[in-house]
Coordinates of C-alpha atoms in Angstrom, one line a residue:
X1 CA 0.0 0.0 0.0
X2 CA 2.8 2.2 0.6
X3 CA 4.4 1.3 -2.5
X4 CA 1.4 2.3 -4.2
X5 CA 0.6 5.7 -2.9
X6 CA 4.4 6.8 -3.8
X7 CA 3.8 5.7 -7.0
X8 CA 0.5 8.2 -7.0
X9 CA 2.2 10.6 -5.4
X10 CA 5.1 10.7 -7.9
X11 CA 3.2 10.4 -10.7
X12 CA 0.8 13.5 -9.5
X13 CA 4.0 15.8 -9.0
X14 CA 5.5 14.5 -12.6
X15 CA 2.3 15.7 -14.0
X16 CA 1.9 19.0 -12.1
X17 CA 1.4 22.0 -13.9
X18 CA 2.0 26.0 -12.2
X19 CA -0.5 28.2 -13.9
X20 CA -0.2 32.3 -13.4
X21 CA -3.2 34.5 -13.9
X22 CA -2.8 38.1 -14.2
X23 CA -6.2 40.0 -13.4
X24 CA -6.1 42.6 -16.3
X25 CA -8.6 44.8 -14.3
X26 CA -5.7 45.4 -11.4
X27 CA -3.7 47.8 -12.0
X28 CA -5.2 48.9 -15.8
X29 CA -6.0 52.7 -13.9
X30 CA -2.7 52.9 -12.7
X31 CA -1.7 55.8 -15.1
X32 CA -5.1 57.5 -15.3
X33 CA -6.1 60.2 -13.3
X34 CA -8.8 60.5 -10.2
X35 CA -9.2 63.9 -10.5
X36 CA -10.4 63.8 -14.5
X37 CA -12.4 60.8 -13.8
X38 CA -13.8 62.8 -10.7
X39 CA -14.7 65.8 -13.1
X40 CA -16.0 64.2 -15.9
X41 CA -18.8 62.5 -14.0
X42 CA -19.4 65.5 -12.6
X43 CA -20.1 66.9 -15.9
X44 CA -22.0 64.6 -17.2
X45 CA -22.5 61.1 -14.6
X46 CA -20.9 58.0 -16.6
X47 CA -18.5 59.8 -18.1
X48 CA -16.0 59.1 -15.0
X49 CA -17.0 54.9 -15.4
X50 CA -16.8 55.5 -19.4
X51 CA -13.0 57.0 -18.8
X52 CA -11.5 54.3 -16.4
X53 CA -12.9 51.9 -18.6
X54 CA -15.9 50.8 -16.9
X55 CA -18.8 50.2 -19.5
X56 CA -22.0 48.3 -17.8
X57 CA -22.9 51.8 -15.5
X58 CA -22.2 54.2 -18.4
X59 CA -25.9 54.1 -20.1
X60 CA -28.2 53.8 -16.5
X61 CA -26.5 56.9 -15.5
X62 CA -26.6 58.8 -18.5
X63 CA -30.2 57.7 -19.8
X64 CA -31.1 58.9 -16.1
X65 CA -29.8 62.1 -16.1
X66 CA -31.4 62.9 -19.5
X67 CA -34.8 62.2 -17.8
X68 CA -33.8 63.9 -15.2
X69 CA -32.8 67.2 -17.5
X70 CA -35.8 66.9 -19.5
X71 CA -38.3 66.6 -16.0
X72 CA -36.6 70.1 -14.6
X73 CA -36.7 72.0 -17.9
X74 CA -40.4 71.0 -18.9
X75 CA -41.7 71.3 -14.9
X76 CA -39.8 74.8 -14.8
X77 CA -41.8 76.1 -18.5
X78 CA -45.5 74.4 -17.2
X79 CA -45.1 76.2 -14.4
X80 CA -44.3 79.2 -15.7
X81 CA -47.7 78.5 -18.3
X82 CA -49.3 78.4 -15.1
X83 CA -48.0 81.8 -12.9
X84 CA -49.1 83.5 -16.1
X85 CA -52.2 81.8 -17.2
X86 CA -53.3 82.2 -13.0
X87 CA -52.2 86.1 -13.2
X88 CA -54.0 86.7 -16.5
X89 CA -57.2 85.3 -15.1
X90 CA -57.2 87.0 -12.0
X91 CA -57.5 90.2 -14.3
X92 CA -60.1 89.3 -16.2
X93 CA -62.3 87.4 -13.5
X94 CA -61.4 89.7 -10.8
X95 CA -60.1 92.8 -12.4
X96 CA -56.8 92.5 -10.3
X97 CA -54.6 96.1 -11.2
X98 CA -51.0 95.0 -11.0
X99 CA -49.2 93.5 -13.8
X100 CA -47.0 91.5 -12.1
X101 CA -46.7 87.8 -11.3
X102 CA -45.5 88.2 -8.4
X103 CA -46.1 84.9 -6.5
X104 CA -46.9 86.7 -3.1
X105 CA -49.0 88.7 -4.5
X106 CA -50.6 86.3 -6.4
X107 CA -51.2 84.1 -3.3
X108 CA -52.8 86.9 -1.5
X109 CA -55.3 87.2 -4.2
X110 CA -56.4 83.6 -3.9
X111 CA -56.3 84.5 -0.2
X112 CA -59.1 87.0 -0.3
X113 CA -61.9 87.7 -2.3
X114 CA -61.5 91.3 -2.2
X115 CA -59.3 94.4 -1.0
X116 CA -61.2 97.6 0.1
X117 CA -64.6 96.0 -0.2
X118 CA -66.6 93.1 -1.8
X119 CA -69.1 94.4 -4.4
X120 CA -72.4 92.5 -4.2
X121 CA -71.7 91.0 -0.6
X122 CA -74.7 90.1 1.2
X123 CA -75.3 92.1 4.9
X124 CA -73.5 90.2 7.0
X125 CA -70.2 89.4 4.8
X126 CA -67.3 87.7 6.4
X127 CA -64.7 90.2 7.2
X128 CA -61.7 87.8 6.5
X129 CA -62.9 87.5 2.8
X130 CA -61.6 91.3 2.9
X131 CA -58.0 92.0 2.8
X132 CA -58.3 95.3 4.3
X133 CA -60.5 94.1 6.6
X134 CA -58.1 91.5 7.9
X135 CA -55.4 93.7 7.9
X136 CA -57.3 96.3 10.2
X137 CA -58.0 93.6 12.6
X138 CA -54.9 92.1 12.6
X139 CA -53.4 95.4 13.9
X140 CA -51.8 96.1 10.2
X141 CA -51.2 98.8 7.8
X142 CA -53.3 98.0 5.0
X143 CA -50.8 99.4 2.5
X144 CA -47.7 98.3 4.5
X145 CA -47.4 95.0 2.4
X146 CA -49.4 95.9 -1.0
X147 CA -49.1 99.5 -2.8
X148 CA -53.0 101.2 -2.7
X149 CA -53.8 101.1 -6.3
X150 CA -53.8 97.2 -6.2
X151 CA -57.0 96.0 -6.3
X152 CA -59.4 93.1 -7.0
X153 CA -62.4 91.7 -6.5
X154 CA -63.5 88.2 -7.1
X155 CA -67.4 89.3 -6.1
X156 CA -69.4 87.9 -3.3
X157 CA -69.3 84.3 -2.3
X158 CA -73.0 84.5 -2.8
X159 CA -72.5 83.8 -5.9
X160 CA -71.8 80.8 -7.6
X161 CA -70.2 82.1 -10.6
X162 CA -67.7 84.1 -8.3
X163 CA -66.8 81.1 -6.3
X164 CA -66.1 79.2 -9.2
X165 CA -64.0 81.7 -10.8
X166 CA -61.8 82.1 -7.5
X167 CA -61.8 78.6 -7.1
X168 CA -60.6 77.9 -10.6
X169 CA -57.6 80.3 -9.6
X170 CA -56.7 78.6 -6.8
X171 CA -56.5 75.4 -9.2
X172 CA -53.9 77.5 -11.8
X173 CA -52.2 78.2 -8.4
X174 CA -51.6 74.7 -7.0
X175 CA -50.6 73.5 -9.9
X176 CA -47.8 76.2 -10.1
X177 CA -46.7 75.0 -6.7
X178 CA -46.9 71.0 -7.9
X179 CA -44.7 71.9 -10.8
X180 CA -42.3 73.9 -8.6
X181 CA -41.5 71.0 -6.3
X182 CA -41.2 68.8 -9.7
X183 CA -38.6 71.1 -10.8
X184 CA -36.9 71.1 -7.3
X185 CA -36.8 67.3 -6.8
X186 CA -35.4 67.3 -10.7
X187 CA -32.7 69.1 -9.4
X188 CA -31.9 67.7 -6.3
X189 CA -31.6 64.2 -8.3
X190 CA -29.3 65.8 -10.6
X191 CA -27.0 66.7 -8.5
X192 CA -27.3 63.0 -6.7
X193 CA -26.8 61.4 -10.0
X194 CA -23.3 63.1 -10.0
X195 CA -22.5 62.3 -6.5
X196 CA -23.6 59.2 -6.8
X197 CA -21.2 58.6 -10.3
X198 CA -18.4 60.2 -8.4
X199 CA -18.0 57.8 -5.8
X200 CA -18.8 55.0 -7.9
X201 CA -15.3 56.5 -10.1
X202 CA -13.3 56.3 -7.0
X203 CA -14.5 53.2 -6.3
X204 CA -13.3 51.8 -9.7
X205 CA -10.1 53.7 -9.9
X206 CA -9.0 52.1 -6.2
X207 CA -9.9 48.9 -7.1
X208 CA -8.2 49.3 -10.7
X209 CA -4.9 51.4 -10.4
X210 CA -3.2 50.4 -6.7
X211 CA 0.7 49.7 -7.6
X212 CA 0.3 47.0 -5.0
X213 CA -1.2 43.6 -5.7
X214 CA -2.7 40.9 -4.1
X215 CA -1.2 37.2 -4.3
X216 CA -4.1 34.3 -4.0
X217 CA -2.3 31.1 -4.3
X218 CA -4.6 27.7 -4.8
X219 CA -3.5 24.2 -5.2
X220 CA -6.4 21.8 -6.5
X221 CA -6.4 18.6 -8.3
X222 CA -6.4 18.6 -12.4
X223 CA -6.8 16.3 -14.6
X224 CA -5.8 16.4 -18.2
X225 CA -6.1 14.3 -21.7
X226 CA -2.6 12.6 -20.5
X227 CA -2.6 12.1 -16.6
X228 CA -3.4 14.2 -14.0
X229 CA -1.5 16.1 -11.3
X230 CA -2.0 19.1 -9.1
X231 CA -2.6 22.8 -10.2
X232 CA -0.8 25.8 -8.5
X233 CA -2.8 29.0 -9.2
X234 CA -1.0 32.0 -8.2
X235 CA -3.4 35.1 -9.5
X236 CA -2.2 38.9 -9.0

């Protein structure tokens, strides 16, 4: 028995082959720089993967940012449809006097159905349906906030045609406000997309351009057309 497992043993070691693998992907970065790779997917998120030669991330982040461009520029343009289609109705529904879209302003109109008086109002109207009248009893300058010769008046809420009219402004308002946070969140993401490509760069570019290298050595049986023996894999 001893005879024979020398006889294995020698024949395994005559047949014995060393194989060295080199992992391209260590070391490949080694030249390149972090800073550029860092920058580029600043720019434009993939481009950092794209330059250290990186491929499968490229497309998800760039296809991702596009939708991402596209959401902020078309939320910022409907809402601006919107601030002007709100301010252009208020004129013509409730004769507001100032030209401008001012948002504050614009709020304060949808606020109240009135300033100096409601025309039409039954007996016993509601005072905070006034803006003067809220401003007096909240201890205000009626002017201190908005210049005297702006005015409007959305009629009394006696009326259904009035209430739908100020009620259709406050629609055109809200969805100003929707489209504003749209645009905001379309930003925010932007700028994680790059954050998010930039570490994902240095990621790559430590685990692709150290100097150093790490040895894995692994001895398991192999067998081949002609015999068999032991394989040594060294891989770096």
């Amino acid at each position: 028995m001893r005879i024979l497992l020398a006889l294995m043993l020698a024949a395994s070691t005559a047949f014995s082959q060393v194989v060295i693998s080199v992992d391209e992907n260590v070391g490949k970065n080694r030249d390149k720089s972090l800073w550029l790779a860092l920058g580029a997917s600043a720019v434009l998120p993939g481009m950092g993967e794209l330059y250290l030669g990186e491929k499968s991330l490229v497309r998800p982040f760039v296809w991702t940012d596009a939708a991402l461009w596209l959401a902020a520029f078309s939320s910022y343009f409907i809402g601006d449809r919107y601030i002007t289609s709100a301010h252009n109705y208020a004129v013509s529904k409730a004769g507001l006097t100032n030209g401008s879209r001012d948002i504050s302003l614009l709020n304060t109109v949808g606020s109240y159905r009135s300033r100096s008086g409601v025309a039409g109002q039954n007996s016993s109207p509601d005072m905070d349906e006034d803006y003067n009248q809220a401003m007096i009893r909240a201890g205000k300058d009626v002017n201190a906030d908005l210049d005297e010769s702006v005015q409007w008046d959305w009629g009394s809420s006696d009326n259904p045609e009035s209430t739908e009219n100020i009620e259709e402004f406050k629609s055109r308002m809200r969805h100003f406000r929707v489209s504003r946070i749209v645009f905001q969140v379309s930003v925010g993401a932007l700028v994680i997309n790059r954050v998010v490509s930039m570490l994902d760069a240095m990621r790559i570019y430590r685990a692709t351009s150290s100097k150093a290298f790490s040895q894995r050595m692994n001895v398991v049986p192999e067998f081949f057309d002609d015999g068999g023996g032991l394989l040594l894999n060294v891989k770096f």
